[in-house]
Coordinates of C-alpha atoms in Angstrom, one line a residue:
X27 CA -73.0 6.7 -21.3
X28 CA -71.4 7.4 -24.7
X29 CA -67.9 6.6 -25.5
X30 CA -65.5 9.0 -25.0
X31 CA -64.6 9.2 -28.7
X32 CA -67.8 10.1 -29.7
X33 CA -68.7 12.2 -26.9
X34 CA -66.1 14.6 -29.0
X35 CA -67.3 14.5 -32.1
X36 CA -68.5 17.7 -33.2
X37 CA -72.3 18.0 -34.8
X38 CA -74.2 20.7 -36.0
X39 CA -77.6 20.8 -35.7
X40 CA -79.9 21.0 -39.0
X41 CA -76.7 21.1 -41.5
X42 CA -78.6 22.4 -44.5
X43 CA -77.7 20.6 -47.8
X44 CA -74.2 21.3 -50.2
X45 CA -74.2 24.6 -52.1
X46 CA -75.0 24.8 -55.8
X47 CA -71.7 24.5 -58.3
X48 CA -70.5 27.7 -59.7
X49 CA -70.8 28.1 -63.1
X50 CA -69.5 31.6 -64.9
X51 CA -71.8 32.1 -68.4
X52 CA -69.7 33.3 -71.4
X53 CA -71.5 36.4 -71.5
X54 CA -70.5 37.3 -68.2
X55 CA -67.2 36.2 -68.5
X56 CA -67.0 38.0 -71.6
X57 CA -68.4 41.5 -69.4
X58 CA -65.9 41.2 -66.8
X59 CA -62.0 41.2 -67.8
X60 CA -60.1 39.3 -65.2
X61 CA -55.8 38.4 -66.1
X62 CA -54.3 35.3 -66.7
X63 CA -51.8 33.6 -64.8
X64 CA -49.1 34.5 -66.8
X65 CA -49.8 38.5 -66.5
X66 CA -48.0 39.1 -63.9
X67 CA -46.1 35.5 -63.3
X68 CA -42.8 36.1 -61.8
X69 CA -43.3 39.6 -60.8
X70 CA -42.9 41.5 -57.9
X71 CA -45.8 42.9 -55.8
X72 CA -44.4 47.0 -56.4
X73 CA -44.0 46.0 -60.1
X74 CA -47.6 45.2 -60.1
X75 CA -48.6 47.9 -58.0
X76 CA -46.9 50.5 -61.2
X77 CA -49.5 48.8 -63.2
X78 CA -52.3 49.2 -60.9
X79 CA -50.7 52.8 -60.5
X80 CA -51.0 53.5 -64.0
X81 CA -55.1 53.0 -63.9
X82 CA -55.7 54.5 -60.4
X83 CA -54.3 57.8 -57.8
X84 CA -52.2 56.0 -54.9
X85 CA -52.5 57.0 -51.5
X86 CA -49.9 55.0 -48.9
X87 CA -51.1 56.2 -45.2
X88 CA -51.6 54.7 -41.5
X89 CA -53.6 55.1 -38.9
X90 CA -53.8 54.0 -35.5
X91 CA -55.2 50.9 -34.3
X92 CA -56.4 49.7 -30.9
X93 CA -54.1 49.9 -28.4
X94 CA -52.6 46.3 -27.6
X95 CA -51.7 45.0 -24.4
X96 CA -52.1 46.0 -20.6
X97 CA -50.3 48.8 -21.6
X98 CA -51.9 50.1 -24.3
X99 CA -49.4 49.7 -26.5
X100 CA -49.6 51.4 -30.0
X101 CA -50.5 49.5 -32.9
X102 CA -49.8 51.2 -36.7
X103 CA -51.7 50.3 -39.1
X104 CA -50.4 50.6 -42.6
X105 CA -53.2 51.1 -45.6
X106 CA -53.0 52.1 -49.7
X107 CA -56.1 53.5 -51.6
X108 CA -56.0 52.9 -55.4
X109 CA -58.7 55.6 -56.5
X110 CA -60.0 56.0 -60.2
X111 CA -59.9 59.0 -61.8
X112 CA -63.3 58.8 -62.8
X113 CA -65.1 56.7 -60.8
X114 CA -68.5 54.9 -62.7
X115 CA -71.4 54.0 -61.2
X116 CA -69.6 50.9 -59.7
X117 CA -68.4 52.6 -56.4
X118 CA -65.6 51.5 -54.3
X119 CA -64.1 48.3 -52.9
X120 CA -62.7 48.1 -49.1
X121 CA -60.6 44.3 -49.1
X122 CA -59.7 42.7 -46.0
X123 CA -57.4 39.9 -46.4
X124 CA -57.3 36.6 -44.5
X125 CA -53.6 35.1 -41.9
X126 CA -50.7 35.8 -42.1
X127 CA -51.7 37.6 -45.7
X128 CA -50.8 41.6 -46.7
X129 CA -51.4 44.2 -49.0
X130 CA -48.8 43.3 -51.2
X131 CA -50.2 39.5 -52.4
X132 CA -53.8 41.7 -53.1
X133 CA -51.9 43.0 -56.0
X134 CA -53.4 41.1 -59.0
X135 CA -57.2 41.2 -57.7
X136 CA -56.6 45.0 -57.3
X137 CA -55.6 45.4 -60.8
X138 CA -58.6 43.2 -61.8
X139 CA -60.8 45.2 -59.6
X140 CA -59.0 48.4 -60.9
X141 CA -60.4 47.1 -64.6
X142 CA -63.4 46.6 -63.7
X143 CA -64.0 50.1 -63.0
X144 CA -64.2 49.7 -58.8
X145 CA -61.6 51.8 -56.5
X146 CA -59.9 49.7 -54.0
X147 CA -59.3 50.4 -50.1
X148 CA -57.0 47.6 -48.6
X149 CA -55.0 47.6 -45.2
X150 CA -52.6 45.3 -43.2
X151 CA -53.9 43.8 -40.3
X152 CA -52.3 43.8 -36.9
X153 CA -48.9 42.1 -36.7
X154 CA -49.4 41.0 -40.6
X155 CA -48.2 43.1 -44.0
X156 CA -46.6 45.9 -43.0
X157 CA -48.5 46.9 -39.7
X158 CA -47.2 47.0 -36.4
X159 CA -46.1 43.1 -34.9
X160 CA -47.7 42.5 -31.2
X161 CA -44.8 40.4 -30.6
X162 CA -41.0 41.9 -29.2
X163 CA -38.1 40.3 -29.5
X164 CA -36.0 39.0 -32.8
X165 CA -38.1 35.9 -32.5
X166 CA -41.3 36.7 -32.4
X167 CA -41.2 39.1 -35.4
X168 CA -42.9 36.3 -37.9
X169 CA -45.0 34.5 -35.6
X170 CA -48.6 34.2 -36.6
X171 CA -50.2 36.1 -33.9
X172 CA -53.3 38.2 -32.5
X173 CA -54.0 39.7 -28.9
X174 CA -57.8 40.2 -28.9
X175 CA -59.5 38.6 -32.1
X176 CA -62.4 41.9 -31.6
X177 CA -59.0 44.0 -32.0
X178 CA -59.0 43.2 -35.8
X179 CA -62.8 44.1 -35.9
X180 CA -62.2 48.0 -34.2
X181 CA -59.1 47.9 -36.6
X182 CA -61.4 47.4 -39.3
X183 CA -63.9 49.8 -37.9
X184 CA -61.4 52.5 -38.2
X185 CA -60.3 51.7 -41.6
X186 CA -64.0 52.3 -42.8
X187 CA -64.3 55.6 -41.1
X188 CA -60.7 56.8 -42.7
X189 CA -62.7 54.9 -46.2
X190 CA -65.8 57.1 -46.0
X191 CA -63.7 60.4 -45.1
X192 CA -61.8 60.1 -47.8
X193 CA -65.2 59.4 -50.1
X194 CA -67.4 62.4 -48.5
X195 CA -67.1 64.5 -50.9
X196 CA -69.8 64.1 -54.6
X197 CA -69.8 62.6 -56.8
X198 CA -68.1 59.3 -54.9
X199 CA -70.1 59.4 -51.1
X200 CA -72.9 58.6 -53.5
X201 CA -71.1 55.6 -54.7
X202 CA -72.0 52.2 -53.3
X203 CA -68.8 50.7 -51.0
X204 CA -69.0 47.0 -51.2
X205 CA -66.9 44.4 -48.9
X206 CA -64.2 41.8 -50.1
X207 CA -62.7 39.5 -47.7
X208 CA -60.9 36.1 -47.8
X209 CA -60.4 33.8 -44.8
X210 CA -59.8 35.3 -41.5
X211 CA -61.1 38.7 -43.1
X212 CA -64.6 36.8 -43.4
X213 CA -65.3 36.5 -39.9
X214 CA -63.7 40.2 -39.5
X215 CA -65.8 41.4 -41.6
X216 CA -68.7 39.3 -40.6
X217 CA -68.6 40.9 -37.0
X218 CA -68.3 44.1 -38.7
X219 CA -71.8 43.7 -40.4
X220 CA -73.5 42.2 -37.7
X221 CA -72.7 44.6 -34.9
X222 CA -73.4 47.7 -37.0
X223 CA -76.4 46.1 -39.0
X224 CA -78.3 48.4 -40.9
X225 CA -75.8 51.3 -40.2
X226 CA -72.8 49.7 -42.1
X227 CA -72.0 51.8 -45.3
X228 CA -71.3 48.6 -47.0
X229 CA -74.4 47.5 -49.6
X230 CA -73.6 43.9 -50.5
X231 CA -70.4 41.8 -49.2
X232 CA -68.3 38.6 -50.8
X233 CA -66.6 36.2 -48.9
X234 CA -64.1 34.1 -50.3
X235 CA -63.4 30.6 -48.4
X236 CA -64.3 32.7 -45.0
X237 CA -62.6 31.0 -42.2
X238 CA -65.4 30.8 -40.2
X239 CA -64.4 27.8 -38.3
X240 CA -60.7 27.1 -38.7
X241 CA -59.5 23.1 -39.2
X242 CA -57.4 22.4 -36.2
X243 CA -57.2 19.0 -36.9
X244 CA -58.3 16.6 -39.6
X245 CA -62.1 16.2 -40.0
X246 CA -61.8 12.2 -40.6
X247 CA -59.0 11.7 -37.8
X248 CA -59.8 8.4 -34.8
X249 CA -57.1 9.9 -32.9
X250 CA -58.7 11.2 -29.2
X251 CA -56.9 14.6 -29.4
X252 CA -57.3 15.5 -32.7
X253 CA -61.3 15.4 -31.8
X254 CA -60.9 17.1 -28.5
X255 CA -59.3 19.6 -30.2
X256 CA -61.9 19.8 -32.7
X257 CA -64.7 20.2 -30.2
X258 CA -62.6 22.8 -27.9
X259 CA -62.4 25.1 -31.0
X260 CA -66.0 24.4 -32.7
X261 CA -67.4 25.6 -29.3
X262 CA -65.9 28.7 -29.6
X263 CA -62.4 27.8 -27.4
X264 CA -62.4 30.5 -24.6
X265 CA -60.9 33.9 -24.9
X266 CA -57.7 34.7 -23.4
X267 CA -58.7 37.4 -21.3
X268 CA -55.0 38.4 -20.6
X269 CA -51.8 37.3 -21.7
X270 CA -50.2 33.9 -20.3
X271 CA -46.1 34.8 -20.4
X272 CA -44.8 31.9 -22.6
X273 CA -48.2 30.3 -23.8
X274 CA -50.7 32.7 -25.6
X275 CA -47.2 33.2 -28.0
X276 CA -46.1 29.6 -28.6
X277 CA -46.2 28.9 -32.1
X278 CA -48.1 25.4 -32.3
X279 CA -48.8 25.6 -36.0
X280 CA -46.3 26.0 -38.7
X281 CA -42.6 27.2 -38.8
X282 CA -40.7 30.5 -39.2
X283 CA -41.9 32.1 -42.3
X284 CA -38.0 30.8 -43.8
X285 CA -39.0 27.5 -42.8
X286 CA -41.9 27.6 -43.9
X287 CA -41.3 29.3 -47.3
X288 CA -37.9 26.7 -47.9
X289 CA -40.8 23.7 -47.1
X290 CA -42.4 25.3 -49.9
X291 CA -39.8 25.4 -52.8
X292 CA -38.5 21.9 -51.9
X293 CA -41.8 20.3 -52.8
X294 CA -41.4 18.1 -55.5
X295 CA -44.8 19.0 -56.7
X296 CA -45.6 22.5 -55.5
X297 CA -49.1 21.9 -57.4
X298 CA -50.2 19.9 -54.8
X299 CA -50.2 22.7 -51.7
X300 CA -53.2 22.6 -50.0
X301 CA -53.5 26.2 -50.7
X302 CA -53.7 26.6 -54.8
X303 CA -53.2 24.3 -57.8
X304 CA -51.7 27.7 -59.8
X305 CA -47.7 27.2 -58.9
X306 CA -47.5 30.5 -61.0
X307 CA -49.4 32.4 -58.5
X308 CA -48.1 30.8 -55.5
X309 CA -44.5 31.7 -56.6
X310 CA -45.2 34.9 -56.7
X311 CA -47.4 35.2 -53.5
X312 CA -44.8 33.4 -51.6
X313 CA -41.7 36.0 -52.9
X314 CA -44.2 38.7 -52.7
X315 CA -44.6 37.8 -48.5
X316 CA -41.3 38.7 -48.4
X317 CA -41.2 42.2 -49.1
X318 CA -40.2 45.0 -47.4
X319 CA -41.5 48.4 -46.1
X320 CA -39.6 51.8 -46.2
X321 CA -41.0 55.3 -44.8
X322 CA -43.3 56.5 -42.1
X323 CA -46.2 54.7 -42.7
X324 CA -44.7 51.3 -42.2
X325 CA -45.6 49.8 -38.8
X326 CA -43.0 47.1 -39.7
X327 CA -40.3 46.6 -41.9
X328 CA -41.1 43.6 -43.7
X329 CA -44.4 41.3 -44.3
X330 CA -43.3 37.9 -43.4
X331 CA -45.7 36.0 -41.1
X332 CA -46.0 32.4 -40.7
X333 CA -46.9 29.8 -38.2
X334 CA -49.7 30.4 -35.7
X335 CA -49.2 31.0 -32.0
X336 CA -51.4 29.1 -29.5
X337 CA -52.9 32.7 -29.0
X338 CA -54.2 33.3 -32.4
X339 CA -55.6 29.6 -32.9
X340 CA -57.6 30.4 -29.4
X341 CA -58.9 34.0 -30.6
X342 CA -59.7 32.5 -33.8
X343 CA -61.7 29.7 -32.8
X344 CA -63.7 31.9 -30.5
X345 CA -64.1 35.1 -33.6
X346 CA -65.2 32.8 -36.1
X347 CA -67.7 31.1 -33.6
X348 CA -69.1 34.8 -32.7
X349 CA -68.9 35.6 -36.6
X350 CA -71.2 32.3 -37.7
X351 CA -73.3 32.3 -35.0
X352 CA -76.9 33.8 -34.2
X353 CA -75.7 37.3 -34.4
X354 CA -75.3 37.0 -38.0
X355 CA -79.2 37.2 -38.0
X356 CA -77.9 40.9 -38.0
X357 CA -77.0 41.2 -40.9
X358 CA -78.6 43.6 -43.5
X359 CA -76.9 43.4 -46.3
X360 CA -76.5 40.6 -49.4
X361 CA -73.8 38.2 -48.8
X362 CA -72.3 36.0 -51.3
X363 CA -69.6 33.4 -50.2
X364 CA -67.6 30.8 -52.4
X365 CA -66.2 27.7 -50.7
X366 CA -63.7 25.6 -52.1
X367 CA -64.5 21.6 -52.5
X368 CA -60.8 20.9 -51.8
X369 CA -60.2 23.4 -48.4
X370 CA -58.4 22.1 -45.7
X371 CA -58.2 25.3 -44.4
X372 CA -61.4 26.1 -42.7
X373 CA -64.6 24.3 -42.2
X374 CA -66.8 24.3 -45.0
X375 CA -69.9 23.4 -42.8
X376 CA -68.9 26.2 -40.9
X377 CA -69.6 28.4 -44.2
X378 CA -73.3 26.8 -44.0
X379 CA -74.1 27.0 -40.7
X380 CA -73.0 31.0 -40.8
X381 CA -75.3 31.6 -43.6
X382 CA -78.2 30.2 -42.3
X383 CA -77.7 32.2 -39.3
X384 CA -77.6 35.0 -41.7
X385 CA -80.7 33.8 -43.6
X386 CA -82.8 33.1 -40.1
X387 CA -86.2 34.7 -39.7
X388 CA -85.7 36.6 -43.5
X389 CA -88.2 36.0 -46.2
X390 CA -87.2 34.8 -49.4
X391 CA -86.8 37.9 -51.4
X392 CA -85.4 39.9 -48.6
X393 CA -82.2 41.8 -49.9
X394 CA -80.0 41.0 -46.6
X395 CA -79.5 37.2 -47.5
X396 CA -77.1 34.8 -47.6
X397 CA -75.9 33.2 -51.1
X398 CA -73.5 30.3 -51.0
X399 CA -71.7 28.7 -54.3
X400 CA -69.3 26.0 -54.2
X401 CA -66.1 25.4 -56.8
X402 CA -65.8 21.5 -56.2
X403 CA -62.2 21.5 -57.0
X404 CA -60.8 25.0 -55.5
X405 CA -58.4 24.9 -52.2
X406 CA -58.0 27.6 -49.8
X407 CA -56.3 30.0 -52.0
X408 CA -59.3 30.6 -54.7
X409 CA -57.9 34.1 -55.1
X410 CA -54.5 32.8 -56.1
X411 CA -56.1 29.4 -58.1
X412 CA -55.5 28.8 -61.2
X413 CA -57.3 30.5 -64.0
X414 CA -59.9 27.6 -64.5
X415 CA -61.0 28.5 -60.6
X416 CA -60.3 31.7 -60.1
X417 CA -61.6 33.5 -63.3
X418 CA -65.3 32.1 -62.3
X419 CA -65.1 33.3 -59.0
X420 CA -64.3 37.0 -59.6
X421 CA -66.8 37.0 -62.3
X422 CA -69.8 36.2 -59.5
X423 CA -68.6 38.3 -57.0
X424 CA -68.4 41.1 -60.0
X425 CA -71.3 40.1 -61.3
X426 CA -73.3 40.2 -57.8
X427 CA -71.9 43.8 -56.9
X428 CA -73.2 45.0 -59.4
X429 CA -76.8 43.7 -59.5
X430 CA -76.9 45.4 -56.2
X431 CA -75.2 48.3 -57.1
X432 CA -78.5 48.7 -60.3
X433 CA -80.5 47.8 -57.9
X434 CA -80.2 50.9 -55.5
X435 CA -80.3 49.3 -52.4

């Protein structure tokens, strides 16, 4: 009999070996402008949006997402469409952002997006940004929180049928739509590709630090719980298949999002946040969280989210186990994802095992595959890192769009 310790250790079988490092070329650096920290350093998310306004038509809508609750309660969705003028060859990008996260912190990779000559489609997830919270009451506005992870995949689902409706007419339904998504948004968008398989209109997909297995606890941790709670979520937890009063909404991560956000400017080095090294961008990301919503289309008044509920950690852990398991043999299209060396966030061999899921039974040279590049001193935030970090990331997942997009897969 094994001891107890180690009968909770988490393994994964056949753990393939550490990605490549990511290196961006000076030519294609050169190809693909991406902005500097200082850009937009101390700037608000609507005075960034004017700029991205100034390249692109705005569209500020909602639609309805799945019903939550035994009641079917509604659920609005809030969504903005920055749309080229004249759209090239290069098509159309849907984002879908990781926890706790809205539209509003996308602003910056819009406008680099925007000058890079792709439309963007971005929307709020349930109970985050300026959708609809699942939680009533004064104190359960900013908890981090989800009823049914698959909720955020039929949200999704809808978004992409409002995307290709609004792209139906020529020139742009020929345009190629292509998928970015960060954290939580990887597994969303992971279950997305798998489940509709060659039938997705989406022709090649990024995934930046995709949570698909969050860190629940401390990988090198002797404590006994830390690894029982380890194993619990790496096995996929168990769905909450209805709502325990009190429990499902206990928030067992984190603070209030004023906690949270005071926590953050009383660090004496803010540098060190196990998100970014860019204090710049984090500044601004942190005011931008705080922003509010005015008019119909708002499904909530404000964006601030923080600290996860017991709920969310439980539909998590069992979504990004579905997302980076065999099903994402289903998968069709190419798949590139970045991990950060320094992410304490989510499970790097997590990352691995979904792409050789993905990979599984594919030849070589097949165009569905998994790529996987690793930035040895990114964090979590690799969207919101500093330039050094960030700049070749965007590059590659530029750079990969459109050798798909030439490509005419």
């Amino acid at each position: 009999m094994c001891a107890a310790v180690l009968c909770l250790s988490v393994s994964r079988a056949g753990a393939s070996e550490p990605w490549p490092v990511l290196l961006a070329s000076p030519e294609a650096t050169a190809r693909h402008p991406v902005v500097d920290e200082t850009r937009f350093a101390g700037q608000g998310w609507e005075t960034i949006e004017q700029a991205n306004v100034a390249l692109s038509q705005l569209e500020v809508g909602h639609f309805d997402g799945a019903p939550a609750g035994w009641f079917g309660r509604p659920v609005r969705i809030h969504h903005r469409s920055y749309v080229l003028p004249a759209e090239t060859e290069k098509g159309a990008v849907v984002i879908v952002p990781g926890f706790t996260e809205g539209l509003v912190i996308y602003q910056e990779v819009i406008h680099d997006l925007l000058r890079n000559g792709w439309s963007v489609y971005v929307h709020d997830h349930r109970n985050q940004g300026f959708s609809s919270r699942l939680i009533e009451g004064e104190d359960g506005r900013d908890k981090g929180h989800v009823d049914r992870f698959d909720s955020l995949v039929t949200d999704l689902d809808r978004f992409i049928a409002h995307v290709r409706r609004s792209r139906e007419d020529p020139p742009r339904a020929e345009r190629p739509l292509v998928l970015l998504a960060h954290s939580m948004g990887g597994a969303v968008s992971a279950l997305h590709l798998a489940r509709h398989g060659a039938e997705t209109p989406f022709v090649a997909a990024a995934f930046v630090t995709p949570m698909m297995e969050p860190t629940v606890a401390p990988s090198d941790s002797t404590r006994w719980g830390d690894r029982a709670l380890r194993r619990w979520c790496h096995e996929g937890s168990m769905p909450f298949f209805f709502d325990w009063p009190g429990l499902s909404t206990t928030r067992v991560q984190g603070g209030t999002f004023e906690q949270e956000w005071r926590r953050y400017r009383e660090m004496l080095d803010r540098s060190s946040h196990p998100q970014t090294h860019s204090v710049v961008r984090h500044d601004v990301r942190w005011s931008n969280r705080a922003s509010r919503c005015e008019g119909e289309h708002c499904g909530h008044e404000d964006a601030r989210v923080a600290g996860a509920t017991l709920g969310w950690v439980n539909e998590a852990c069992s979504g990004a186990a579905q997302a980076r398991g065999p099903g994402a043999a289903r998968i069709t299209v190419p798949v590139l994802v970045l991990q950060g060396g320094q992410d304490t966030v989510v499970e790097p061999e997590a990352q691995r095992e979904f792409c050789d899921n993905v990979n599984a039974g594919k030849p070589a040279d097949a165009p569905g595959r998994c790529m996987g590049w690793r930035l040895p001193d990114a964090r979590h935030g690799l969207l919101v890192e500093v330039d050094r970090l960030r700049r070749p990331a965007l590059v590659q997942i530029l750079k990969s769009w459109e050798e798909v997009a030439s490509s005419g897969r």
